[in-house]
JSON list of C-alpha atoms in Angstrom, two decimals:
[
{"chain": "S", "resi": 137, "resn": "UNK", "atom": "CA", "xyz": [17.16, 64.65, -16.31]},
{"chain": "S", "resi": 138, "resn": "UNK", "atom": "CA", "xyz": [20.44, 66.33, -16.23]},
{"chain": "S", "resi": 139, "resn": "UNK", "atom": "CA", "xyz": [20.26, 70.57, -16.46]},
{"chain": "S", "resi": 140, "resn": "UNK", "atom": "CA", "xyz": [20.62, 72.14, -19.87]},
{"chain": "S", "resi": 141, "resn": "UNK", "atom": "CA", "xyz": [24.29, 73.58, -19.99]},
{"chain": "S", "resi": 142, "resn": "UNK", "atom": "CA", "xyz": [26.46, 74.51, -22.51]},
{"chain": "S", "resi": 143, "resn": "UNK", "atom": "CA", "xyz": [28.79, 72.23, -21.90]},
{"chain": "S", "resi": 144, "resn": "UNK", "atom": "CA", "xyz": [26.69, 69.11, -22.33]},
{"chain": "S", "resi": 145, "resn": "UNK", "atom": "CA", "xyz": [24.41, 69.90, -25.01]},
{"chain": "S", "resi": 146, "resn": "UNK", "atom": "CA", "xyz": [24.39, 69.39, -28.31]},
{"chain": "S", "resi": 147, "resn": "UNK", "atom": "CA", "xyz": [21.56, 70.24, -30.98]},
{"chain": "S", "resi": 148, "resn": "UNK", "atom": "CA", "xyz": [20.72, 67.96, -34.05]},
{"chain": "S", "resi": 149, "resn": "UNK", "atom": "CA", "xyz": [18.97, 69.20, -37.50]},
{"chain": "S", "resi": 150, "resn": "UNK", "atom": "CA", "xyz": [17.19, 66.29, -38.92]},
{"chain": "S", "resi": 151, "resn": "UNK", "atom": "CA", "xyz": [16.56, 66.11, -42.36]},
{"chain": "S", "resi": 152, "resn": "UNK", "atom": "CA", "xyz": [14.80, 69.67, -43.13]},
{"chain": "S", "resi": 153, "resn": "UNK", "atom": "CA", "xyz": [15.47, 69.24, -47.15]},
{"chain": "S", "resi": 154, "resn": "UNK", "atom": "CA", "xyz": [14.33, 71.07, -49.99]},
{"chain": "S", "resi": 155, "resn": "UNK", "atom": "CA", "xyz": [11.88, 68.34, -51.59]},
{"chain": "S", "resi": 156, "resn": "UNK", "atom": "CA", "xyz": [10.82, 67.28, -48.58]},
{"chain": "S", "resi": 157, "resn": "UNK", "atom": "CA", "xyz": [10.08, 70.20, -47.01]},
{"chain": "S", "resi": 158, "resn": "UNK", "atom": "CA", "xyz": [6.90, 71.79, -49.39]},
{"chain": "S", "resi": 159, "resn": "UNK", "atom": "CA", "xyz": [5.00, 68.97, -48.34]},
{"chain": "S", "resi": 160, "resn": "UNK", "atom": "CA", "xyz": [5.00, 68.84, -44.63]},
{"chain": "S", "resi": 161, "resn": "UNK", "atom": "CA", "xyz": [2.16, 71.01, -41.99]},
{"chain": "S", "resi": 162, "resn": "UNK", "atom": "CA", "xyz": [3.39, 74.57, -41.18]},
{"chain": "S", "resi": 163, "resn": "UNK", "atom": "CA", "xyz": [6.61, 73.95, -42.86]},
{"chain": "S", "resi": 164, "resn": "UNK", "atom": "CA", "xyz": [7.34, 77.79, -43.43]},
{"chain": "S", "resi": 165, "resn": "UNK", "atom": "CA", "xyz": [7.11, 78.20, -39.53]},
{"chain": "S", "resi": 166, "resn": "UNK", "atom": "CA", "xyz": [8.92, 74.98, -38.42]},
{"chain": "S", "resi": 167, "resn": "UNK", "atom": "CA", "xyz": [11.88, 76.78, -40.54]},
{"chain": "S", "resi": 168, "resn": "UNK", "atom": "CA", "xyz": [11.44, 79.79, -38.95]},
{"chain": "S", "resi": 169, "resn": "UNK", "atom": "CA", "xyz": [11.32, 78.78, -35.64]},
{"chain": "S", "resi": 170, "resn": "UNK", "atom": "CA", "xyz": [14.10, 76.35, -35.98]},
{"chain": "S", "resi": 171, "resn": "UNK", "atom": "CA", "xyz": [16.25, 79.50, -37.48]},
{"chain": "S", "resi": 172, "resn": "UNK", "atom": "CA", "xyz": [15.39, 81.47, -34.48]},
{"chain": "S", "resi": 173, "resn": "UNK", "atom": "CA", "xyz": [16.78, 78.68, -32.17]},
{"chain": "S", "resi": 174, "resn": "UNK", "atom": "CA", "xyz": [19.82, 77.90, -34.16]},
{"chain": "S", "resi": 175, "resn": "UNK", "atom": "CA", "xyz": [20.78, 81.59, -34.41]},
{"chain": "S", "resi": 176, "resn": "UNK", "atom": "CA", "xyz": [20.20, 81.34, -30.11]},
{"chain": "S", "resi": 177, "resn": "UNK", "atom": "CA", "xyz": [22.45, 78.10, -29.81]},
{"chain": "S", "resi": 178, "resn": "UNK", "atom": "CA", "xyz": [25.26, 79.76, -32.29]},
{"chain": "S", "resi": 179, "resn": "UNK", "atom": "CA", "xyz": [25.03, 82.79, -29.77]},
{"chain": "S", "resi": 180, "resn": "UNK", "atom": "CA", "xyz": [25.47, 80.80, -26.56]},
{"chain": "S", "resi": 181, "resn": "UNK", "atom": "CA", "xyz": [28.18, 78.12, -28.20]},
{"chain": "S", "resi": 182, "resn": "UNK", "atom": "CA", "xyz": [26.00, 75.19, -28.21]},
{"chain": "S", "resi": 183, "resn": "UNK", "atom": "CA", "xyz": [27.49, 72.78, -30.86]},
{"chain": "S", "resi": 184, "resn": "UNK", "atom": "CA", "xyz": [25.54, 71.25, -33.89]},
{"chain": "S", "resi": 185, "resn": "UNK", "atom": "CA", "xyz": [25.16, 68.72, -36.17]},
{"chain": "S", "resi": 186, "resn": "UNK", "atom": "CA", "xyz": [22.96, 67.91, -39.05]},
{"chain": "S", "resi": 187, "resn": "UNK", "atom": "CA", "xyz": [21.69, 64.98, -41.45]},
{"chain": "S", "resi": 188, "resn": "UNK", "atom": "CA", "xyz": [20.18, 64.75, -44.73]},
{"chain": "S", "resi": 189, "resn": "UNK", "atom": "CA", "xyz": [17.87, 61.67, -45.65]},
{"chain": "S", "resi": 190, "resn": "UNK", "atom": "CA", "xyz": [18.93, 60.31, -49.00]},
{"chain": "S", "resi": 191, "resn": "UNK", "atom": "CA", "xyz": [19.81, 63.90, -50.70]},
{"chain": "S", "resi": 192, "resn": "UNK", "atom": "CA", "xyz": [19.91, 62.34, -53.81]},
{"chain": "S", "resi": 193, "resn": "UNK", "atom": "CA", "xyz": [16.01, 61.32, -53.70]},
{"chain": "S", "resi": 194, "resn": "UNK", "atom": "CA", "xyz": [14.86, 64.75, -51.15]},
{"chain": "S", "resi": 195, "resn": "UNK", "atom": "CA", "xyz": [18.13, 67.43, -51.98]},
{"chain": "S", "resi": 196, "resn": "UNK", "atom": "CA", "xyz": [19.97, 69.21, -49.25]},
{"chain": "S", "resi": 197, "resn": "UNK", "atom": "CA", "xyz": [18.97, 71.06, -46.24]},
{"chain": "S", "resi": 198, "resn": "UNK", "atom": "CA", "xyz": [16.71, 73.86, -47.44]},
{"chain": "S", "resi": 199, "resn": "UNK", "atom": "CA", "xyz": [18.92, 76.81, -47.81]},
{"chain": "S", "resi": 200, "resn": "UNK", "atom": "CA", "xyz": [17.26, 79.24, -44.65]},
{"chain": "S", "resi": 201, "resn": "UNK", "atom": "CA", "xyz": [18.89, 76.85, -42.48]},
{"chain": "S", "resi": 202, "resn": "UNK", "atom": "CA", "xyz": [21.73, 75.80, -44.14]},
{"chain": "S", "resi": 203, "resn": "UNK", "atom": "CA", "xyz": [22.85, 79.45, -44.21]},
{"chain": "S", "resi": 204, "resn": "UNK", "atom": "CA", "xyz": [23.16, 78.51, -40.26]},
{"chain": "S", "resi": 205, "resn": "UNK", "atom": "CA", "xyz": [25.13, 75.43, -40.98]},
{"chain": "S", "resi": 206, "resn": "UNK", "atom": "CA", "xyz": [28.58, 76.75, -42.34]},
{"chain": "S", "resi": 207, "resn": "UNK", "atom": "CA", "xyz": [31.17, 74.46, -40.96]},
{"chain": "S", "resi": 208, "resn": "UNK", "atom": "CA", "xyz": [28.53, 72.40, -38.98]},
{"chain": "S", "resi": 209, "resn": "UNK", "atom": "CA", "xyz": [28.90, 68.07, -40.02]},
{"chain": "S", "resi": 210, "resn": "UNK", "atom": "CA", "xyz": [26.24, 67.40, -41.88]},
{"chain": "S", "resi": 211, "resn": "UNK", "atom": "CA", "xyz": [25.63, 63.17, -42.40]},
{"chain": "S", "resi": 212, "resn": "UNK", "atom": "CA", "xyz": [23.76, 62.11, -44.91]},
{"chain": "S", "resi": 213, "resn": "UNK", "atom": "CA", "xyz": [21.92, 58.86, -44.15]},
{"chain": "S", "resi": 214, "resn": "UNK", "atom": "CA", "xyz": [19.48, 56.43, -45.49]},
{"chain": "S", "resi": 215, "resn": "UNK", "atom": "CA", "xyz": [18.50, 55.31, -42.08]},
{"chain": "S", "resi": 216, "resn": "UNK", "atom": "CA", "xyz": [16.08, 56.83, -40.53]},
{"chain": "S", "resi": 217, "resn": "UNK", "atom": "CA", "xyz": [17.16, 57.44, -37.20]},
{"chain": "S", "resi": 218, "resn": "UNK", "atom": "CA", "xyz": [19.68, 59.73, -36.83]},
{"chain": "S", "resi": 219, "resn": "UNK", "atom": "CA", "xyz": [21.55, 57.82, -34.30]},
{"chain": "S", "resi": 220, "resn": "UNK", "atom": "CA", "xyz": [24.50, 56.78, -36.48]},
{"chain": "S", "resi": 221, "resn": "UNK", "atom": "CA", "xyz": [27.87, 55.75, -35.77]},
{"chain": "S", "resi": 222, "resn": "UNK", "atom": "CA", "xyz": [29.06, 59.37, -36.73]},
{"chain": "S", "resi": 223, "resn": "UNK", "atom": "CA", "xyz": [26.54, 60.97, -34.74]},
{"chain": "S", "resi": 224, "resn": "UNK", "atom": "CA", "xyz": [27.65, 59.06, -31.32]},
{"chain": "S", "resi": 225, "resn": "UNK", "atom": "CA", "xyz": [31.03, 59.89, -32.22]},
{"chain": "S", "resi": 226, "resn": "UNK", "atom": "CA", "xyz": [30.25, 63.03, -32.62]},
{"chain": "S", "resi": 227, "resn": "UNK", "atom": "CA", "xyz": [28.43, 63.39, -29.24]},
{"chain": "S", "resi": 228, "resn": "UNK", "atom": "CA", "xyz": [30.94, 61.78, -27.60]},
{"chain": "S", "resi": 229, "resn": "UNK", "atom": "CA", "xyz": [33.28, 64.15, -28.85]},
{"chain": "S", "resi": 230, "resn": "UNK", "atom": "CA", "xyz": [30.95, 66.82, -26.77]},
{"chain": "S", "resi": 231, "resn": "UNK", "atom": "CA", "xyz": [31.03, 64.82, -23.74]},
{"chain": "S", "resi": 232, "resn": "UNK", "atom": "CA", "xyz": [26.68, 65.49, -24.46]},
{"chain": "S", "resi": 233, "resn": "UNK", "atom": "CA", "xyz": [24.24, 64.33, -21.84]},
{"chain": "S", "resi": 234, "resn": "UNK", "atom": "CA", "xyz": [21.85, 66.66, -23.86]},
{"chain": "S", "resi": 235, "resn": "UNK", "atom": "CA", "xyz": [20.36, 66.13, -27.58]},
{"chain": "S", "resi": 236, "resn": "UNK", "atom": "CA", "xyz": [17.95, 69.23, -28.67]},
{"chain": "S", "resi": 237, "resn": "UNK", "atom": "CA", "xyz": [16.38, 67.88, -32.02]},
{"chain": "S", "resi": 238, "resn": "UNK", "atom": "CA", "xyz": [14.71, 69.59, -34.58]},
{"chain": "S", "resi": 239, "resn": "UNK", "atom": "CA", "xyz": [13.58, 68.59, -37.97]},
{"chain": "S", "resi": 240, "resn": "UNK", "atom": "CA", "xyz": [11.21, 66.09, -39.84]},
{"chain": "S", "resi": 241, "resn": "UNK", "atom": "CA", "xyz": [9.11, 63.90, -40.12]},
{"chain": "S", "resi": 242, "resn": "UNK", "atom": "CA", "xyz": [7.78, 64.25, -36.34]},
{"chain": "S", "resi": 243, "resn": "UNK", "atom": "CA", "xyz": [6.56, 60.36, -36.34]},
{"chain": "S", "resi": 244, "resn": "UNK", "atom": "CA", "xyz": [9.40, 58.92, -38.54]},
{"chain": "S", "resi": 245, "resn": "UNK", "atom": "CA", "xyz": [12.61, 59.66, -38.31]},
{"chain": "S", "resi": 246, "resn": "UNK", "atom": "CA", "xyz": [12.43, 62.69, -35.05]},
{"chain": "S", "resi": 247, "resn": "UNK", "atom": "CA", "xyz": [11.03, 59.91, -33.49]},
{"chain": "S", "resi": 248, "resn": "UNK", "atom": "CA", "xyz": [12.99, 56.96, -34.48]},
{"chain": "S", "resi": 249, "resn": "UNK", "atom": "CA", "xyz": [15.93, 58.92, -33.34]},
{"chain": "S", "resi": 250, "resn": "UNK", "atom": "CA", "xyz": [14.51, 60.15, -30.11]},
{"chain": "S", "resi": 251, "resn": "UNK", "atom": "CA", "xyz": [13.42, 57.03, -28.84]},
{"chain": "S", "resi": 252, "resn": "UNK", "atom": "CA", "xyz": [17.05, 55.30, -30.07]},
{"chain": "S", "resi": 253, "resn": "UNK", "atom": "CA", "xyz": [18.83, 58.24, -28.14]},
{"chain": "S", "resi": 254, "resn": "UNK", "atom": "CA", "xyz": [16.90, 57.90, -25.03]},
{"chain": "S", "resi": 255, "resn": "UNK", "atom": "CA", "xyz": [17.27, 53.94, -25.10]},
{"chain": "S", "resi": 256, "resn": "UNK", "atom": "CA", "xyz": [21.55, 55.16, -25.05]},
{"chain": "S", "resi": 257, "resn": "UNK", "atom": "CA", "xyz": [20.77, 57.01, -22.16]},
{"chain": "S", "resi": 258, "resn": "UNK", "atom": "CA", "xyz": [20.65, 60.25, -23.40]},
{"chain": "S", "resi": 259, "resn": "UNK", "atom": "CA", "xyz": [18.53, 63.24, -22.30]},
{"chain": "S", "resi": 260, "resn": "UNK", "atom": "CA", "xyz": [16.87, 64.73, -25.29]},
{"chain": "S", "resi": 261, "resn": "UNK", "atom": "CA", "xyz": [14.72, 67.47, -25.77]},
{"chain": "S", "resi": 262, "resn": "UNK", "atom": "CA", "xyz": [12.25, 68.32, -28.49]},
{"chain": "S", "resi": 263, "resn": "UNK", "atom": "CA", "xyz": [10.60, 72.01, -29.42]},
{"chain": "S", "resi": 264, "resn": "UNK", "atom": "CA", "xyz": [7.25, 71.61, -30.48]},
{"chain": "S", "resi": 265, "resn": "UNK", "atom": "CA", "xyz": [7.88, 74.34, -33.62]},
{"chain": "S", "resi": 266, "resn": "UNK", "atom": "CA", "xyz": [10.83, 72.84, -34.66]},
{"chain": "S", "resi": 267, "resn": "UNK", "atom": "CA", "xyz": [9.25, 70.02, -35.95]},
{"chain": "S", "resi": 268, "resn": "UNK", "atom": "CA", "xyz": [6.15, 68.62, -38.26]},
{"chain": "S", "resi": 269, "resn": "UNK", "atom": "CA", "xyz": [5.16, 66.02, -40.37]},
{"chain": "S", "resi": 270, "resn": "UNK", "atom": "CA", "xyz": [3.14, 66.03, -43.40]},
{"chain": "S", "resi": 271, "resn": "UNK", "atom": "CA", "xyz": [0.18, 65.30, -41.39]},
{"chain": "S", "resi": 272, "resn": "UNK", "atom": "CA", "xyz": [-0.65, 67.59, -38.19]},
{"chain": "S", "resi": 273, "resn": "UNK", "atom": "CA", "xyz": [-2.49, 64.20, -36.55]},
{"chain": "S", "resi": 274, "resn": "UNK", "atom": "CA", "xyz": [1.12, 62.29, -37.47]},
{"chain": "S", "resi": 275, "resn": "UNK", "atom": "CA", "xyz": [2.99, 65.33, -34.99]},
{"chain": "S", "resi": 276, "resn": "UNK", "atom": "CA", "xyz": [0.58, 65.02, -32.66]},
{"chain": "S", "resi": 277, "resn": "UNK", "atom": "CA", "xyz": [1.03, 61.63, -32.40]},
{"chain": "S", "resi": 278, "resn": "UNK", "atom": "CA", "xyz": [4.90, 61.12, -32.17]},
{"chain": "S", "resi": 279, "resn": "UNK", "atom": "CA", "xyz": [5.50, 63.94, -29.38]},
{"chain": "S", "resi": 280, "resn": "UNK", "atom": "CA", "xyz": [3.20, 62.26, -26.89]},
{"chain": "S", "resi": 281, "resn": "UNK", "atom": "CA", "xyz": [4.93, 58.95, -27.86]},
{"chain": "S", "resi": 282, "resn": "UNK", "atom": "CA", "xyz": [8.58, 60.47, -27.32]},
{"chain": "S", "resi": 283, "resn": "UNK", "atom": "CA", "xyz": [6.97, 62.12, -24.06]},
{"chain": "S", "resi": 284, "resn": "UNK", "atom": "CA", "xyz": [5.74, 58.50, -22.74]},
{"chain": "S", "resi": 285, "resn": "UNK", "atom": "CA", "xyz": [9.71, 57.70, -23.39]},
{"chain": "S", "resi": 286, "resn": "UNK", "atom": "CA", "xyz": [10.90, 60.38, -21.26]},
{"chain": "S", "resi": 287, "resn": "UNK", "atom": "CA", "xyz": [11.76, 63.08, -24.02]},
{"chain": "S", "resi": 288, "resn": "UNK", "atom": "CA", "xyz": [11.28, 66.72, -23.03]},
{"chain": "S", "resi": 289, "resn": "UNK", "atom": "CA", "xyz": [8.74, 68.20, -25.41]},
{"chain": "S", "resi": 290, "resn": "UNK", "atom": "CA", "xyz": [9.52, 71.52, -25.46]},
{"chain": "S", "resi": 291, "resn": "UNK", "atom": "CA", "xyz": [9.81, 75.49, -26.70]},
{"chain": "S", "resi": 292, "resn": "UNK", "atom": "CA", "xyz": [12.06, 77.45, -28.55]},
{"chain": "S", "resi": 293, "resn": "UNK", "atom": "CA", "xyz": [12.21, 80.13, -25.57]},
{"chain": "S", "resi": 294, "resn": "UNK", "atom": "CA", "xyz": [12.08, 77.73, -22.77]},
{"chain": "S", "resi": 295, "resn": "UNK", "atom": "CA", "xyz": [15.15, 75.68, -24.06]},
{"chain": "S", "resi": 296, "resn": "UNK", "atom": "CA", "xyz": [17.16, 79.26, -24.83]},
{"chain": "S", "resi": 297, "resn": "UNK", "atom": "CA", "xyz": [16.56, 80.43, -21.54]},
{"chain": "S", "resi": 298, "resn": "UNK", "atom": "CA", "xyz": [17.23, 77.14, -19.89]},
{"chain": "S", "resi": 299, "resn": "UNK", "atom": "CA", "xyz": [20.74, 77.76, -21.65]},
{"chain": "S", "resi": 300, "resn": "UNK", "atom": "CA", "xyz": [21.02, 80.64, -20.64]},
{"chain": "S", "resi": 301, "resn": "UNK", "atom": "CA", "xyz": [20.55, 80.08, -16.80]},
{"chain": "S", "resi": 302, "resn": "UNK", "atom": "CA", "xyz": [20.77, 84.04, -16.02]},
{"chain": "S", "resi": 303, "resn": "UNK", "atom": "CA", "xyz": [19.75, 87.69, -17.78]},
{"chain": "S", "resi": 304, "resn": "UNK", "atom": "CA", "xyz": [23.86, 88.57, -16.68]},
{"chain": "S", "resi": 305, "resn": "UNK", "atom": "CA", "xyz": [24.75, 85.70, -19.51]},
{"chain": "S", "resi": 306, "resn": "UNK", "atom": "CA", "xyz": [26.86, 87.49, -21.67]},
{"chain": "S", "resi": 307, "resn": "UNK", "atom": "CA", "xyz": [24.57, 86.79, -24.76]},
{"chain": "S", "resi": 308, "resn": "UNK", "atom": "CA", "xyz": [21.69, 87.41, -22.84]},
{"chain": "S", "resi": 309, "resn": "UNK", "atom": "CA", "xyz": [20.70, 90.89, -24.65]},
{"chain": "S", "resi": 310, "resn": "UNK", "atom": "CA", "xyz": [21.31, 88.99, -28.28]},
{"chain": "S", "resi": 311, "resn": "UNK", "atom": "CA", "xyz": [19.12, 85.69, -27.77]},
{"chain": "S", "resi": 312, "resn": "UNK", "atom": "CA", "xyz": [16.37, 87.70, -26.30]},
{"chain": "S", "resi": 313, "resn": "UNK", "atom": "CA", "xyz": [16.26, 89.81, -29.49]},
{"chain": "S", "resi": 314, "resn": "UNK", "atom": "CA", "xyz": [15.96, 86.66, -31.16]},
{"chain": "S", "resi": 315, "resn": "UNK", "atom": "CA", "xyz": [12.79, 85.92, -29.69]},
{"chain": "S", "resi": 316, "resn": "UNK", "atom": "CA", "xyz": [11.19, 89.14, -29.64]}
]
């Protein structure tokens, strides 16, 4: 696994939508958390992109973490991995060795996506709280299946840190307010 840097990581909001979202486990929290991190990514410079499954069917991105996504490519997608041509552009684009995802549904498309990333060689990491499914069992179920393929299940904190590398990092003081 290559190190967690800012310049080969890359961070990937999957599908957190507005009718989707009421009916997934500890929704309220996965939002939160996932706020948290994407206000600590923004901080240190770590690039994002997002996707929206069928908006038509499950809206857009629910609006807590959309607020977070002004300028950011979102790709809307019917697939369901997030893999898609646009996305690997995209990546490429970073010159990422590193995918952080976060989003839903844990054992559909967080996973689909995980395991097609990991099959392209990628490194990708997962925070526990940044994802769910409607059924906690489901969740449960998909980590240790993206562990046995070599994803990093992971933390909020752990993964900011990891960024961070060192308490002299310039935003440092603001990502561990963040966390507090």
């Amino acid at each position: 696994m290559m190190s967690l840097h800012q310049d080969n990581t890359v961070c990937i909001v999957i599908d957190i939508q507005e009718r989707l979202n009421p009916v997934l486990a500890d929704a309220e929290t996965m939002v939160e958390r996932s706020r948290i991190l994407l206000q600590g990514l923004q901080a240190i410079g770590i690039p994002l992109l997002a996707t929206e499954q069928y908006p038509k069917g499950l809206g857009h991105t629910v609006p807590a973490i959309r607020l977070l996504l002004d300028g950011v490519p979102i790709f809307e997608k019917t697939l369901f991995s997030a893999f898609l041509p646009e996305i690997k552009e995209a990546l490429e684009k970073h010159h990422a060795e590193n995918v952080i995802l976060i989003g839903a549904e844990a054992h559909v498309c967080m996973l689909q996506t995980a395991l097609d990333m990991r099959s392209a060689g990628l490194n990708v990491y997962i925070p526990f709280e940044c994802t769910t499914s409607r059924a906690p069992a489901n969740k449960a179920n998909a980590l240790e299946q993206m562990q046995a393929a070599g994803v990093v299940v992971s933390n909020v904190e752990s993964l900011l840190f990891q960024l961070l590398g060192n308490a002299k990092h310039p935003v440092f003081k603001t990502v561990s307010k963040l966390i507090q």
